Amino acid sequence: MKKQLLLSLLAASVSAACQVHAETWPEPVGPSQSDFGGVGLMQTPTARMAKESEFSVNFRDNDQYRYYSASLQLFPWLETTVRYTDVRTRRYSAVEGFSGNQSYKDKAFDVKLRLWQESYWLPEVAVGSRDLGGTGLFDSEYLVASKAWGPFDFSLGIGWGYLGNSGTLKNPFCSYSDSYCSRSGGGETGTINGSQMFHGPAALFGGVEYQTPWQPLRLKLEYEGNDYQDDFAGRLEQRSKVNVGAIYRITDWADINASYERGNTFMFGFTLRTNFNDLHQSHIDSQKPAYNPQPQPQGDLLQPTVVANQLTDLKYNAGLNGPHIQTKGSTLYVSGEQTKYRDTREGVDRANRIIMNNLPAGIDTIDVTESRFNMPQVSTRTNVASLHNELTGYPLGHEQPLQQTREDPVDPGTTEQGFFIRKDRLNYSLSPVLNQSVGGPESFYMYQVGVMANADYWLTDHLLVGGSLFGNIANNYDKFNYNGAPADSTLPRVRTHIRDYVENNVYVNDLQANYMHALGNGFYGQVYGGYLETMYGGVGGEVLYRPIDSNWAFGVDANYVKQRDWDNMMQFTDYKAPTGNLTAYWRPWFMQDVLVKASVGQYLAKDKGVTLDVSKRFDSGVMVGFYATKTNVSAEQYGEGTFTKGFYISVPMDLFTVTPTRGRAQVNWVPLTRDGGQMLGRKYQLYDLTSDRDARFN
């Protein structure tokens, strides 16, 4: 019945496609996602890539497997996919008290790299790997080419591993070495088994995707190289190596699809997508001040009534909290903390307009200094005559660039006149919190919803005291029933007590004092002490060297901490450790939207090693990154996973708010929490606090 139903649906779709000729989409639909996630047909990949920065969430379901995946086109030539596979025919473990009746969950990471783009004669070619790190249930490597011909897009490739299980083709690498003729099965969770890549049997695969005249509908046909004889779900019957399917685009952000695979299996699913470069939000904001110059009279540099209005506008229109206006010689200085605009250039532009409208006579330079946490970041110096020409407009053909420079913060010292609005010393907020864990043995998804009350008070211009109190609202961590030390690890339990901490419904998350200061010449420093994070308290310090608008920076932090007692979080256990890192930050000149962060040092478990963190910033301000830590702890001592790794997405809050804001929210995904390679979760990090020193990334 399933087969007849699917074939009937496909026949009806083709019939409709042949009769409907009007385009219903403003642009071509483009490549679609495969069953595993990542651009492809159904079970097999193609060489096609999604549009750069496209992010898709995919779900596919059949009798044996459910695939949950997220795919991101990081660069035009690099596709990345994270996937969880629900094996419906297997239990997570044989121990009912450990995992109940939960089905087995497998996590995987895929990459695909484009070797060259399609030309008139040559196809697009890509190489890729599925299940690159993990148990290797679906690990595969492939080389595939795609060539379009009218509405048809043909693909042909060779696959190894899961994609080539039928062994219909002799492995071409066998001629190089006999070791390539065999492939060991499986692997250890979290490992990357590069020694087995392109080993074992190989097979050809291929297919075609057809764009019907009815633009939302695309049809797929593929020939796969897998025979399913050694499948993890059990030996699956394959009546046909030919799979057929259809995908229908409901809207520009959603697809639904159905397919008939192996000659006996019905698969259905959907895809939701967005593009991180195109995300934007319209904001309700005060209008940018119009240029209506009313110069102050000669001999009276700053009139109090005029300056009072300027200070108010600087705070509420330009977003400069605690604004100062002062003059010295022929320069007018403006300073404050930008709390409104993520793009600080907007705040500087508004501040310049506010000052220009009531500019004192004799002023030829405006200097706007922005600060964060009372640490001056950058001064934007603008020539008044050039700014006047910019605001009034140049004659056609006589345009000139604005004479404006970004410099290290300028301290005007003793000034002739100065006025200011005092910055609030007390700040407080209440924010929602979602802690979550995906893919655990007790439950596939565990959550904790709560609220965090935050308060900070500036005792002096540089000494900040503050803390946060967490209150639990709801969670399902009662399923988190395993409470023993990892049996496969010899490390001290610096992070795996997490399940003990979440049993506390109300606790002080952090309570500390920070002394922060701009040291001059691109140096910044801070010292701190108290309850530094949920699990640790102690003392520490950090120094950062970050030249203005530079592609690189260096920092060092050193800390001495003790583990907080999960039974009474105002007390400590006996465990203590020195920890710290030397960190280098680099934005490659050939990829200015990428940040590479490398840290070397000692971690909480007293292991020593290196952490590499690579992130990319998209046009919307969304940042996506991944990190990995390798220490001097052996894989056997570390236990399952062999080394620490994870992914994160940092999202600017102004994509969700109706008014401009500089806040951010971060979502982390850690495949497996272990004790090796764990850093202290410091509340304030100087590189983040000095982001205004790089005009390109805020």
XYZ file of C-alpha atoms in Angstrom:
698
model
C 0.000 0.000 0.000
C 2.842 2.392 0.822
C 4.490 1.729 -2.529
C 1.258 2.233 -4.458
C 0.471 5.400 -2.539
C 3.899 6.910 -3.176
C 3.902 6.025 -6.867
C 0.443 7.551 -7.201
C 1.620 10.759 -5.546
C 4.697 10.948 -7.769
C 2.610 10.321 -10.890
C 0.175 13.060 -9.889
C 3.060 15.446 -9.228
C 4.640 14.771 -12.640
C 1.275 15.176 -14.340
C 0.687 18.508 -12.631
C 4.222 19.616 -13.421
C 3.735 18.957 -17.112
C 0.585 21.072 -17.208
C 1.655 24.032 -15.097
C 4.145 26.272 -16.882
C 3.877 29.543 -14.969
C 6.765 30.218 -12.621
C 5.591 30.509 -9.031
C 8.962 31.402 -7.461
C 10.952 34.621 -7.836
C 14.215 32.714 -8.343
C 15.382 29.108 -8.901
C 14.742 26.797 -5.979
C 18.363 25.644 -5.903
C 19.929 22.556 -4.318
C 18.015 20.558 -1.709
C 19.003 18.581 1.367
C 19.559 14.814 1.437
C 18.235 12.311 3.988
C 21.448 12.624 6.000
C 21.576 16.423 5.842
C 23.811 18.315 3.457
C 23.015 18.965 -0.188
C 22.289 15.772 -2.088
C 19.682 13.487 -3.587
C 18.303 11.048 -1.005
C 20.886 8.627 0.381
C 23.713 9.999 -1.776
C 25.446 13.397 -1.897
C 25.976 15.619 -4.918
C 28.739 18.138 -5.637
C 26.294 21.035 -5.277
C 26.532 23.557 -2.467
C 23.804 25.620 -0.844
C 23.935 29.403 -0.960
C 26.702 30.739 1.278
C 25.573 31.173 4.910
C 22.454 29.056 4.445
C 21.487 27.212 7.624
C 18.989 24.366 7.455
C 17.377 22.082 10.014
C 16.303 18.727 8.573
C 14.193 15.778 9.663
C 13.786 12.448 7.855
C 11.902 9.366 9.042
C 11.468 5.752 7.968
C 10.880 2.405 9.699
C 14.522 1.974 10.774
C 15.923 5.476 11.277
C 15.047 9.034 12.172
C 17.624 11.588 11.045
C 17.837 14.961 12.810
C 20.436 17.207 11.203
C 21.552 20.804 10.897
C 23.611 21.910 7.919
C 25.517 25.185 7.498
C 27.194 26.477 4.362
C 30.125 28.133 6.136
C 31.841 29.238 2.927
C 30.865 28.922 -0.745
C 33.234 25.928 -0.877
C 32.627 24.311 2.544
C 29.504 22.563 3.820
C 29.249 21.333 7.420
C 26.574 19.104 8.948
C 25.816 17.924 12.479
C 23.466 14.960 12.771
C 21.739 12.789 15.344
C 20.424 9.446 14.123
C 17.698 7.690 16.087
C 18.103 3.942 15.449
C 14.529 2.801 16.016
C 15.349 -0.923 16.070
C 17.940 -0.754 18.896
C 17.937 0.226 22.564
C 20.439 2.766 23.859
C 21.805 0.121 26.213
C 20.864 -3.243 27.666
C 20.758 -1.760 31.192
C 17.187 -0.604 31.748
C 18.087 1.372 34.862
C 20.621 3.386 32.853
C 18.701 4.329 29.726
C 15.195 2.863 30.115
C 13.559 1.977 26.821
C 15.187 4.844 24.872
C 16.272 3.909 21.370
C 19.921 4.203 20.328
C 21.167 7.673 19.346
C 24.225 8.208 17.156
C 25.830 11.623 16.684
C 27.939 12.521 13.680
C 29.706 15.385 11.930
C 30.000 15.676 8.126
C 32.012 17.947 5.842
C 32.013 18.515 2.086
C 34.660 20.509 0.224
C 34.210 21.819 -3.314
C 37.305 21.224 -5.434
C 36.212 23.322 -8.405
C 33.103 24.981 -9.763
C 31.138 23.952 -12.809
C 32.129 25.470 -16.146
C 30.697 25.121 -19.651
C 32.485 21.820 -20.199
C 33.593 20.666 -16.750
C 31.297 19.517 -13.924
C 31.330 20.766 -10.359
C 33.448 18.420 -8.230
C 33.460 17.899 -4.469
C 35.037 15.568 -1.932
C 33.495 14.824 1.433
C 33.236 12.685 4.525
C 30.231 11.526 6.514
C 30.380 10.610 10.192
C 33.868 12.089 10.378
C 34.125 11.672 14.146
C 32.300 9.099 16.244
C 31.288 5.473 16.346
C 31.436 5.272 12.557
C 28.011 3.698 12.016
C 27.657 5.605 8.725
C 31.234 6.686 8.083
C 31.873 7.285 4.390
C 34.112 9.171 2.032
C 33.209 10.174 -1.478
C 34.273 11.999 -4.612
C 31.348 13.263 -6.677
C 30.772 15.378 -9.796
C 27.587 17.211 -10.858
C 26.684 18.688 -14.266
C 23.521 20.561 -15.184
C 21.765 20.170 -18.502
C 18.659 22.308 -18.787
C 16.243 21.383 -15.959
C 18.256 18.215 -15.211
C 21.166 18.064 -12.772
C 23.195 14.853 -13.134
C 25.589 13.497 -10.498
C 28.069 10.635 -10.517
C 30.425 9.644 -7.732
C 32.480 6.963 -6.047
C 31.930 6.149 -2.381
C 33.843 4.292 0.299
C 32.546 2.978 3.620
C 28.776 3.138 4.099
C 28.256 4.659 0.642
C 30.279 1.884 -1.007
C 29.291 -1.195 1.012
C 28.147 -3.143 -2.071
C 31.753 -3.185 -3.346
C 30.747 -3.035 -7.010
C 34.002 -1.242 -7.871
C 37.586 -2.116 -7.004
C 39.031 0.449 -4.649
C 41.396 2.483 -6.888
C 43.725 3.073 -3.913
C 44.413 -0.674 -3.661
C 46.927 -0.266 -6.480
C 48.875 2.063 -4.187
C 48.796 -0.169 -1.082
C 47.027 -3.388 -0.110
C 46.078 -1.788 3.207
C 43.442 0.257 1.337
C 41.593 -2.921 0.345
C 40.124 -3.491 3.823
C 38.365 -1.270 6.351
C 37.907 -1.858 10.081
C 34.381 -1.237 11.284
C 33.212 1.250 13.886
C 35.170 3.495 16.162
C 35.197 5.090 19.586
C 32.700 7.855 20.294
C 34.180 11.278 19.608
C 37.281 10.079 17.778
C 38.382 10.964 14.254
C 39.698 7.817 12.621
C 41.566 9.293 9.680
C 43.603 6.138 9.150
C 40.543 4.363 7.702
C 39.510 7.043 5.217
C 39.179 5.832 1.595
C 39.764 2.247 2.755
C 37.707 -0.835 2.050
C 35.187 -1.621 -0.684
C 34.085 1.079 -3.103
C 31.038 1.549 -5.309
C 29.660 3.951 -7.869
C 26.583 6.029 -7.094
C 24.734 8.706 -8.986
C 21.425 10.156 -10.012
C 19.529 13.091 -11.394
C 17.419 15.885 -9.949
C 14.750 17.316 -12.242
C 13.323 20.811 -11.885
C 9.731 20.515 -13.116
C 8.013 23.364 -14.974
C 6.066 23.874 -11.766
C 8.862 25.568 -9.902
C 8.163 24.514 -6.291
C 8.401 20.829 -7.288
C 11.623 18.905 -7.916
C 11.898 15.190 -8.630
C 14.837 12.940 -7.716
C 16.149 9.597 -8.897
C 19.319 7.933 -7.645
C 21.334 4.742 -7.818
C 23.146 4.013 -4.549
C 26.237 1.981 -3.737
C 25.140 0.651 -0.335
C 23.751 -2.888 0.018
C 22.551 -2.611 3.686
C 23.860 -6.095 4.524
C 25.825 -4.940 7.597
C 23.554 -2.112 8.697
C 23.470 -1.136 12.368
C 19.678 -1.332 12.386
C 19.962 -4.949 11.214
C 20.397 -6.624 7.871
C 17.958 -4.670 5.700
C 16.326 -6.061 2.594
C 17.136 -4.125 -0.571
C 14.892 -4.988 -3.491
C 16.249 -2.184 -5.650
C 19.289 0.071 -5.702
C 17.188 2.762 -7.380
C 15.438 5.309 -5.161
C 12.870 7.876 -6.285
C 11.573 10.951 -4.515
C 10.034 14.385 -4.716
C 10.618 17.611 -2.844
C 8.136 20.473 -2.666
C 9.025 23.985 -1.544
C 6.155 25.346 0.552
C 7.801 28.714 1.022
C 11.300 30.145 0.752
C 12.133 28.769 4.204
C 10.434 25.342 4.195
C 10.450 22.137 2.085
C 8.589 18.873 2.465
C 9.755 15.693 0.794
C 8.817 12.048 0.237
C 10.747 9.181 -1.285
C 10.591 5.442 -1.932
C 13.910 3.734 -1.197
C 15.406 0.231 -1.423
C 12.294 -0.851 -3.324
C 10.402 -1.349 -0.058
C 10.793 1.664 2.269
C 8.858 4.916 2.442
C 10.780 7.990 3.705
C 9.314 11.400 4.473
C 10.557 14.580 6.101
C 10.954 18.335 5.963
C 13.600 21.061 5.854
C 13.510 24.499 7.504
C 16.083 27.040 6.399
C 17.334 30.560 6.806
C 20.393 32.496 5.705
C 22.639 34.032 8.332
C 23.787 36.759 5.942
C 20.239 37.893 5.190
C 18.777 38.013 8.704
C 17.683 41.481 9.742
C 15.118 43.162 11.949
C 13.408 46.517 11.547
C 13.737 48.606 14.693
C 11.662 51.326 16.248
C 14.252 54.018 16.815
C 14.542 57.762 17.174
C 15.240 59.518 13.908
C 18.829 60.412 13.101
C 19.316 64.145 13.799
C 18.937 66.309 10.722
C 21.773 68.709 9.965
C 20.520 72.142 10.997
C 23.597 74.129 12.125
C 23.110 76.852 14.748
C 26.663 77.836 15.740
C 27.247 79.100 19.259
C 28.516 82.678 19.457
C 32.214 83.496 19.533
C 33.693 83.797 22.986
C 31.309 81.428 24.764
C 32.520 77.917 23.999
C 29.792 75.935 25.745
C 26.403 77.353 26.693
C 24.950 75.284 29.563
C 21.398 75.208 28.216
C 22.560 74.086 24.771
C 24.960 71.512 26.211
C 22.214 70.056 28.425
C 20.149 69.298 25.322
C 23.205 67.871 23.558
C 23.986 65.562 26.481
C 20.409 64.298 26.523
C 20.538 63.613 22.772
C 23.923 61.903 23.087
C 22.490 59.526 25.686
C 19.130 58.711 24.140
C 19.667 59.316 20.413
C 23.335 58.363 19.949
C 23.274 55.656 22.646
C 26.225 57.028 24.665
C 25.614 56.245 28.327
C 27.243 58.654 30.791
C 28.111 61.213 28.071
C 30.767 63.896 28.578
C 31.319 67.050 26.503
C 34.471 69.088 26.996
C 36.725 71.372 24.987
C 40.456 71.949 24.805
C 41.954 74.293 22.258
C 40.254 73.782 18.881
C 39.009 70.262 19.697
C 35.673 69.295 21.212
C 35.743 65.964 23.046
C 32.750 63.660 23.437
C 32.915 60.434 25.422
C 30.553 57.767 26.734
C 29.726 54.065 26.678
C 27.900 52.838 23.572
C 25.014 50.723 24.887
C 22.547 51.020 22.013
C 24.111 50.324 18.620
C 25.976 47.133 17.730
C 27.446 49.017 14.762
C 29.242 51.721 16.705
C 29.668 53.802 13.536
C 25.963 54.624 13.799
C 26.485 56.052 17.280
C 29.491 58.105 16.178
C 27.576 59.491 13.188
C 24.670 60.549 15.398
C 27.013 62.078 17.987
C 28.782 64.117 15.302
C 25.463 65.450 13.974
C 24.313 66.404 17.482
C 27.532 68.345 18.114
C 27.640 69.923 14.637
C 24.169 71.430 15.024
C 25.364 73.611 17.939
C 29.098 73.751 17.337
C 31.016 76.356 19.327
C 33.023 78.814 17.276
C 36.698 78.016 16.857
C 36.288 74.216 16.936
C 37.848 72.428 13.961
C 37.981 68.815 15.282
C 35.425 66.575 16.986
C 36.802 63.640 18.965
C 34.309 60.917 20.017
C 35.686 58.348 22.486
C 33.719 55.159 23.174
C 34.239 53.054 26.288
C 33.149 49.643 27.627
C 33.014 48.913 31.344
C 34.652 52.314 31.912
C 37.618 51.295 29.765
C 38.204 53.667 26.798
C 38.222 51.711 23.548
C 38.688 53.981 20.542
C 38.561 57.654 19.599
C 37.026 58.673 16.276
C 38.529 61.990 15.182
C 36.631 63.980 12.528
C 37.577 67.169 10.703
C 34.745 69.694 11.122
C 35.086 71.280 7.649
C 35.088 67.874 5.962
C 32.080 66.767 8.016
C 30.212 69.964 7.100
C 30.774 69.244 3.402
C 29.661 65.641 3.930
C 26.407 66.709 5.621
C 25.531 69.502 3.210
C 26.442 67.474 0.122
C 29.168 67.787 -2.475
C 28.565 69.152 -5.970
C 28.164 66.320 -8.470
C 31.569 65.024 -9.524
C 33.408 66.752 -6.656
C 32.811 64.202 -3.887
C 35.621 63.695 -1.392
C 36.138 61.136 1.373
C 35.316 62.194 4.914
C 38.454 63.138 6.858
C 37.934 60.817 9.789
C 40.343 58.516 11.629
C 40.118 55.898 14.379
C 42.846 56.227 17.001
C 43.808 54.984 20.436
C 41.668 56.671 23.100
C 42.599 60.289 23.649
C 42.605 61.712 27.166
C 41.981 65.469 26.926
C 43.374 65.952 30.454
C 42.566 69.316 31.996
C 39.892 71.000 29.866
C 38.676 74.545 29.528
C 35.025 73.593 29.986
C 33.251 70.310 30.604
C 29.752 68.993 31.252
C 28.421 65.469 31.722
C 25.525 63.223 32.741
C 26.619 60.896 35.514
C 26.564 57.208 34.620
C 24.361 54.975 36.757
C 26.457 52.947 39.180
C 23.793 50.281 39.772
C 22.584 48.012 36.982
C 20.221 45.072 37.335
C 18.258 42.749 35.088
C 16.131 39.619 35.017
C 16.635 37.203 32.120
C 15.380 33.751 31.114
C 17.825 30.825 31.083
C 17.648 27.558 29.162
C 20.155 24.841 30.010
C 19.905 21.831 27.742
C 21.537 18.517 26.950
C 21.010 16.576 23.720
C 21.699 12.915 23.045
C 22.131 11.628 26.592
C 21.456 8.003 27.565
C 18.657 8.820 30.007
C 16.735 11.025 27.561
C 17.463 12.384 24.105
C 16.611 15.920 25.242
C 16.944 17.219 28.777
C 16.265 20.802 29.749
C 16.226 23.228 32.628
C 14.241 26.463 32.357
C 14.882 29.172 34.898
C 15.463 32.857 35.494
C 18.694 34.653 36.293
C 18.621 37.810 38.393
C 21.717 39.944 37.782
C 23.004 43.001 39.651
C 26.224 45.042 39.299
C 27.452 48.069 41.228
C 30.454 50.291 40.454
C 32.174 51.086 43.748
C 34.659 53.245 41.821
C 35.195 53.965 38.126
C 37.210 50.745 37.870
C 35.978 48.461 40.683
C 32.820 46.508 39.845
C 31.050 44.154 42.241
C 28.183 41.992 41.093
C 26.574 38.633 40.915
C 23.668 36.583 39.683
C 21.086 34.381 41.372
C 19.546 31.462 39.473
C 16.051 30.158 40.127
C 14.754 26.928 38.596
C 11.272 26.918 37.056
C 11.042 23.534 35.330
C 13.356 20.745 34.207
C 13.446 17.048 33.422
C 16.874 16.407 34.893
C 15.296 13.927 37.268
C 16.026 11.475 34.434
C 19.706 12.290 34.876
C 20.093 9.252 37.101
C 23.726 8.235 36.575
C 25.747 9.787 39.387
C 29.043 7.905 39.478
C 32.476 8.842 38.223
C 33.169 7.943 34.566
C 34.442 4.385 34.705
C 36.687 4.908 31.675
C 38.512 8.018 32.951
C 41.186 8.556 35.624
C 40.893 12.369 35.695
C 39.557 14.327 38.680
C 35.868 15.145 38.245
C 36.068 18.826 37.385
C 32.945 18.954 35.142
C 31.105 15.633 35.359
C 29.438 16.645 38.651
C 27.113 18.767 36.520
C 24.146 16.532 37.340
C 24.748 17.232 41.058
C 24.663 20.991 40.528
C 21.386 21.003 38.558
C 19.613 19.436 41.525
C 19.826 22.856 43.241
C 16.676 24.844 42.492
C 18.055 28.165 43.741
C 21.724 29.067 43.942
C 24.228 31.896 43.592
C 25.601 31.431 40.104
C 28.416 33.972 40.550
C 29.400 36.664 43.027
C 32.649 38.506 42.402
C 34.613 41.725 42.368
C 36.407 42.914 39.211
C 38.966 45.678 38.884
C 39.286 46.674 35.197
C 41.552 49.268 33.652
C 42.791 50.468 30.278
C 46.568 50.424 30.760
C 47.391 52.455 27.644
C 49.184 51.744 24.358
C 46.705 48.977 23.493
C 47.014 47.144 26.852
C 44.027 46.261 29.055
C 43.970 44.465 32.404
C 41.650 43.066 35.040
C 41.876 41.233 38.371
C 38.949 39.425 39.960
C 37.932 37.243 42.877
C 34.880 35.469 44.311
C 32.487 32.821 43.087
C 33.625 32.973 39.456
C 31.151 30.531 37.885
C 28.641 27.819 38.798
C 31.282 25.244 39.734
C 34.363 27.250 40.795
C 35.471 30.174 42.917
C 38.843 31.788 43.423
C 41.026 34.645 42.218
C 42.668 35.521 38.926
C 43.834 38.141 36.515
C 44.118 38.845 32.790
C 46.155 41.144 30.549
C 45.367 41.748 26.863
C 47.347 43.539 24.176
C 45.093 44.576 21.279
C 46.278 47.270 18.840
C 43.567 49.418 17.321
C 41.920 47.861 14.216
C 44.572 45.142 14.159
C 44.108 41.607 12.804
C 45.795 40.130 15.871
C 45.907 40.332 19.666
C 47.564 38.511 22.572
C 46.308 37.784 26.061
C 47.273 35.879 29.195
C 45.162 34.866 32.185
C 46.149 33.131 35.434
C 43.762 31.783 38.077
C 43.761 29.834 41.310
C 40.383 28.178 41.948
C 38.559 25.769 44.242
C 35.590 23.595 43.349
C 32.246 24.716 44.794
C 30.344 22.176 46.866
C 27.194 21.081 45.010
C 25.484 20.239 48.320
C 26.131 23.733 49.684
C 27.218 26.052 46.902
C 28.436 28.753 49.285
C 31.154 26.332 50.418
C 33.993 24.528 48.645
C 35.218 20.975 48.251
C 38.848 20.001 48.834
C 39.695 20.137 45.120
C 41.797 23.133 44.032
C 43.831 23.884 40.924
C 45.924 26.598 39.277
C 44.749 27.214 35.723
C 45.453 29.719 32.982
C 46.188 30.265 29.309
C 48.289 32.229 26.887
C 45.996 33.109 23.974
C 46.591 34.470 20.475
C 43.782 35.953 18.360
C 44.099 36.276 14.586
C 41.851 37.353 11.729
C 43.461 36.079 8.481
C 43.848 38.800 5.859
C 42.267 36.521 3.254
C 39.165 35.786 5.442
C 38.420 38.880 7.487
C 35.140 37.438 8.786
C 36.961 34.527 10.470
C 38.563 34.596 13.925
C 41.171 31.993 14.868
C 41.851 31.744 18.597
C 44.620 29.483 19.906
C 45.222 28.970 23.638
C 47.945 27.035 25.414
C 47.970 26.414 29.145
C 46.785 24.348 32.101
C 43.163 23.281 32.509
C 40.950 22.556 35.504
C 41.965 18.881 35.725
C 45.618 20.074 35.808
C 46.179 18.659 32.335
C 48.176 20.808 29.919
C 47.456 21.360 26.247
C 46.132 23.522 23.413
C 42.663 24.765 22.491
C 41.872 25.853 18.932
C 38.700 27.903 18.416
C 37.639 28.965 14.899
C 34.552 31.131 14.332
C 32.955 32.976 11.455
C 30.871 36.125 11.609
C 28.059 36.560 9.093
C 26.638 39.824 7.761
C 23.741 39.696 10.247
C 26.157 39.549 13.187
C 25.485 35.860 13.853
C 28.680 34.011 14.762
C 29.215 30.270 14.390
C 32.269 28.531 15.778
C 33.788 25.248 16.789
C 36.578 24.397 19.201
C 38.748 21.429 20.118
C 41.153 20.871 22.989
C 43.969 18.347 23.059
C 45.976 17.880 26.250
C 48.770 15.669 27.542
C 46.157 13.226 28.846
C 46.093 10.023 26.801
C 42.915 8.809 25.131
C 42.700 6.008 27.706
C 42.962 8.440 30.641
C 40.493 10.872 29.069
C 37.877 8.192 28.432
C 35.070 8.171 25.900
C 35.523 10.945 23.342
C 39.361 11.051 23.586
C 39.430 14.886 23.525
C 37.180 17.898 24.187
C 35.232 19.454 21.331
C 32.090 21.482 20.710
C 30.151 23.976 18.591
C 28.395 27.242 19.362
C 26.198 29.886 17.759
C 26.254 33.466 19.055
C 23.233 35.541 18.015
C 22.868 39.338 18.415
C 19.687 40.107 20.340
C 18.772 43.005 18.047
C 17.622 40.360 15.530
C 14.716 39.686 17.909
C 14.067 43.033 19.596
C 12.089 45.974 18.209
C 14.659 48.471 19.479
C 18.445 48.489 18.943
C 20.510 46.668 21.563
C 24.067 45.334 21.915
C 23.227 42.160 23.801
C 24.050 38.645 22.589
C 22.832 35.131 23.312
C 24.940 32.024 22.808
C 23.843 28.443 22.243
C 26.448 25.731 22.855
C 26.456 22.126 21.663
C 28.913 19.784 23.355
C 28.677 16.167 22.135
C 29.993 14.771 25.416
C 30.930 16.490 28.685
C 34.124 15.043 30.139
C 36.786 16.266 32.565
C 39.807 16.726 30.312
C 40.604 20.008 28.576
C 38.093 22.057 30.611
C 38.588 25.818 30.950
C 37.389 28.077 33.738
C 34.170 29.845 32.682
C 35.261 33.417 33.374
C 32.422 35.945 33.426
C 34.364 38.738 31.703
C 36.972 38.224 28.986
C 38.910 41.241 27.807
C 38.851 40.333 24.121
C 35.046 40.427 24.191
C 35.009 43.639 26.236
C 37.285 45.378 23.701
C 35.376 44.425 20.533
C 34.932 48.133 19.685
C 38.644 48.295 18.899
C 37.855 46.449 15.677
C 35.452 48.520 13.576
C 34.514 45.532 11.412
C 33.132 43.244 14.094
C 30.548 44.260 16.647
